[in-house]
Structure formats: C-alpha cells, structure tokens
XYZ file of N, CA, C and O in Angstrom:
256
model
N -37.229 -217.593 -53.900
C -35.864 -217.305 -54.303
C -35.699 -215.885 -54.832
O -34.590 -215.369 -54.861
N -36.796 -215.292 -55.267
C -36.704 -213.919 -55.754
C -36.359 -212.958 -54.622
O -35.759 -211.906 -54.853
N -36.709 -213.325 -53.387
C -36.398 -212.468 -52.246
C -34.891 -212.332 -52.085
O -34.379 -211.243 -51.803
N -34.169 -213.421 -52.290
C -32.711 -213.372 -52.173
C -32.110 -212.485 -53.252
O -31.172 -211.724 -52.996
N -32.633 -212.557 -54.452
C -32.120 -211.735 -55.543
C -32.365 -210.252 -55.252
O -31.482 -209.407 -55.470
N -33.549 -209.932 -54.766
C -33.858 -208.536 -54.440
C -32.985 -208.057 -53.284
O -32.467 -206.934 -53.294
N -32.787 -208.903 -52.276
C -31.950 -208.546 -51.131
C -30.515 -208.283 -51.567
O -29.894 -207.296 -51.142
N -29.988 -209.141 -52.396
C -28.613 -208.963 -52.885
C -28.521 -207.706 -53.743
O -27.562 -206.924 -53.632
N -29.523 -207.461 -54.576
C -29.514 -206.266 -55.422
C -29.540 -204.999 -54.577
O -28.764 -204.067 -54.801
N -30.416 -204.942 -53.578
C -30.501 -203.765 -52.715
C -29.205 -203.591 -51.929
O -28.707 -202.472 -51.762
N -28.623 -204.685 -51.440
C -27.354 -204.604 -50.712
C -26.243 -204.057 -51.598
O -25.437 -203.228 -51.156
N -26.191 -204.488 -52.833
C -25.175 -203.982 -53.756
C -25.400 -202.504 -54.062
O -24.436 -201.729 -54.169
N -26.654 -202.090 -54.174
C -26.935 -200.669 -54.413
C -26.496 -199.815 -53.219
O -25.937 -198.742 -53.402
N -26.730 -200.315 -51.999
C -26.261 -199.589 -50.818
C -24.735 -199.520 -50.785
O -24.160 -198.495 -50.416
N -24.063 -200.590 -51.168
C -22.599 -200.594 -51.181
C -22.067 -199.602 -52.211
O -21.112 -198.857 -51.935
N -22.678 -199.552 -53.382
C -22.246 -198.612 -54.416
C -22.517 -197.179 -53.964
O -21.672 -196.285 -54.149
N -23.680 -196.942 -53.350
C -24.004 -195.610 -52.847
C -23.010 -195.179 -51.775
O -22.523 -194.046 -51.785
N -22.691 -196.077 -50.848
C -21.717 -195.760 -49.799
C -20.359 -195.425 -50.404
O -19.722 -194.445 -50.013
N -19.896 -196.230 -51.350
C -18.587 -195.988 -51.967
C -18.568 -194.654 -52.706
O -17.595 -193.897 -52.604
N -19.648 -194.320 -53.415
C -19.698 -193.057 -54.152
C -19.694 -191.867 -53.191
O -18.970 -190.889 -53.411
N -20.489 -191.952 -52.125
C -20.524 -190.848 -51.162
C -19.203 -190.720 -50.406
O -18.757 -189.608 -50.111
N -18.559 -191.839 -50.103
C -17.268 -191.803 -49.423
C -16.215 -191.138 -50.307
O -15.457 -190.280 -49.847
N -16.160 -191.522 -51.560
C -15.182 -190.929 -52.470
C -15.461 -189.439 -52.685
O -14.525 -188.629 -52.766
N -16.734 -189.054 -52.767
C -17.071 -187.641 -52.926
C -16.626 -186.844 -51.697
O -16.126 -185.725 -51.828
N -16.791 -187.413 -50.511
C -16.357 -186.736 -49.286
C -14.842 -186.602 -49.243
O -14.307 -185.580 -48.818
N -14.122 -187.621 -49.671
C -12.653 -187.557 -49.682
C -12.159 -186.480 -50.634
O -11.213 -185.765 -50.332
N -12.789 -186.342 -51.779
C -12.382 -185.319 -52.747
C -12.704 -183.939 -52.190
O -11.908 -183.014 -52.303
N -13.866 -183.780 -51.563
C -14.262 -182.491 -51.014
C -13.384 -182.100 -49.837
O -13.083 -180.940 -49.641
N -12.926 -183.044 -49.040
C -12.122 -182.739 -47.855
C -10.803 -182.094 -48.239
O -10.255 -181.299 -47.505
N -10.269 -182.419 -49.390
C -9.017 -181.794 -49.818
C -9.212 -180.309 -50.122
O -8.322 -179.509 -49.925
N -10.382 -179.956 -50.609
C -10.659 -178.561 -50.928
C -11.130 -177.773 -49.732
O -11.092 -176.560 -49.735
N -11.582 -178.440 -48.705
C -12.144 -177.774 -47.538
C -13.593 -178.195 -47.390
O -14.199 -178.729 -48.305
N -14.138 -177.951 -46.229
C -15.517 -178.349 -46.005
C -16.295 -177.195 -45.394
O -15.727 -176.210 -44.912
N -17.590 -177.335 -45.383
C -18.454 -176.304 -44.820
C -18.184 -176.158 -43.333
O -18.139 -175.045 -42.799
N -17.987 -177.277 -42.645
C -17.730 -177.219 -41.211
C -16.431 -176.482 -40.916
O -16.344 -175.694 -39.987
N -15.417 -176.730 -41.706
C -14.127 -176.082 -41.499
C -14.234 -174.583 -41.768
O -13.674 -173.769 -41.033
N -14.970 -174.198 -42.799
C -15.148 -172.782 -43.103
C -15.963 -172.081 -42.022
O -15.729 -170.905 -41.725
N -16.914 -172.786 -41.426
C -17.744 -172.188 -40.384
C -16.931 -171.878 -39.129
O -17.264 -170.967 -38.386
N -15.870 -172.632 -38.879
C -15.067 -172.433 -37.687
C -13.929 -171.427 -37.886
O -13.227 -171.104 -36.932
N -13.748 -170.906 -39.062
C -12.667 -169.956 -39.321
C -12.748 -168.696 -38.467
O -11.710 -168.200 -38.022
N -13.923 -168.126 -38.181
C -13.943 -166.937 -37.318
C -13.398 -167.209 -35.915
O -12.949 -166.295 -35.241
N -13.418 -168.443 -35.456
C -12.916 -168.772 -34.132
C -11.415 -169.028 -34.119
O -10.812 -169.126 -33.053
N -10.825 -169.145 -35.290
C -9.398 -169.447 -35.378
C -8.586 -168.205 -35.022
O -8.873 -167.097 -35.472
N -7.556 -168.399 -34.217
C -6.684 -167.294 -33.831
C -5.514 -167.214 -34.795
O -5.031 -168.225 -35.288
N -5.023 -166.008 -35.047
C -3.811 -165.892 -35.862
C -2.638 -166.579 -35.159
O -2.634 -166.727 -33.939
N -1.644 -166.955 -35.922
C -0.526 -167.723 -35.378
C 0.197 -167.004 -34.244
O 0.550 -167.581 -33.250
N 0.459 -165.714 -34.354
C 1.241 -165.003 -33.352
C 0.418 -164.445 -32.204
O 0.963 -163.858 -31.289
N -0.894 -164.625 -32.233
C -1.747 -163.965 -31.248
C -2.064 -164.833 -30.034
O -2.805 -164.409 -29.175
N -1.511 -166.002 -29.946
C -1.814 -166.872 -28.820
C -1.114 -166.386 -27.569
O 0.065 -166.071 -27.580
N -1.853 -166.325 -26.496
C -1.279 -165.874 -25.233
C -0.913 -167.093 -24.399
O -1.618 -168.082 -24.393
N 0.189 -166.981 -23.707
C 0.580 -168.052 -22.811
C 0.359 -167.590 -21.384
O 0.634 -166.444 -21.031
N -0.134 -168.477 -20.578
C -0.380 -168.163 -19.179
C 0.803 -168.683 -18.384
O 1.171 -169.858 -18.496
N 1.446 -167.816 -17.590
C 2.599 -168.297 -16.820
C 2.155 -169.321 -15.774
O 1.079 -169.233 -15.201
N 3.005 -170.269 -15.558
C 2.702 -171.302 -14.571
C 2.812 -170.714 -13.173
O 3.730 -169.959 -12.861
N 1.871 -171.048 -12.338
C 1.905 -170.531 -10.973
C 2.605 -171.546 -10.066
O 2.672 -172.731 -10.367
N 3.115 -171.025 -8.965
C 3.779 -171.913 -8.015
C 2.729 -172.765 -7.316
O 1.639 -172.271 -6.986
N 3.036 -174.006 -7.061
C 2.071 -174.815 -6.316
C 1.971 -174.328 -4.878
O 2.970 -174.013 -4.237
N 0.769 -174.214 -4.409
C 0.557 -173.742 -3.044
C 0.464 -174.929 -2.110
O -0.129 -175.948 -2.427
N 1.036 -174.757 -0.959
C 0.933 -175.800 0.046
C -0.254 -175.471 0.943
O -0.503 -174.302 1.244
N -0.980 -176.457 1.387
C -2.156 -176.157 2.190
C -1.816 -175.538 3.541
O -2.592 -174.762 4.087
N -0.649 -175.855 4.105
C -0.240 -175.321 5.418
C 1.087 -174.602 5.258
O 2.078 -175.202 4.870
N 1.127 -173.310 5.495
C 2.396 -172.579 5.339
C 3.408 -173.044 6.400
O 3.051 -173.331 7.536
N 4.628 -173.118 5.955
C 5.708 -173.502 6.882
C 6.329 -172.249 7.486
O 6.686 -171.328 6.792
N 6.452 -172.198 8.790
C 7.045 -171.043 9.465
C 8.489 -171.294 9.833
O 8.983 -172.271 10.076
C-alpha cells in the first residue's frame, strides 16, 4: 500500500510543478519572451512592406 501513497505523492508533485511552470510562463509572456526578442531583427517596419502586383493569368494557348 505504500506504493500507492508514493505514486499519489509523486503525481501531486508533478501537478504542482506543472501548474507553477505554466503560471510562470503566462506571466513572462506578457512581458515578452526570449524567442520573440530573437526574431525582432527579422521584423519589418510597418510602412516598409512591399506589395507585388498581381499578374494576369496566362492561357496555355494564345487565341488569334
């Protein structure tokens, strides 16, 4: 019966650890994250985006 007590205790410790790490991640996400900061050099300024004009669809056989 001690095996069940140890199993339940370890399971509860994992649940508490998961909840603590989840809450810490949620708090950190509001401030920003390392991954988000690492991608900042790739971010384009708002007005610098170029648009590519749409091309006319080509037909495989020209009509004469």
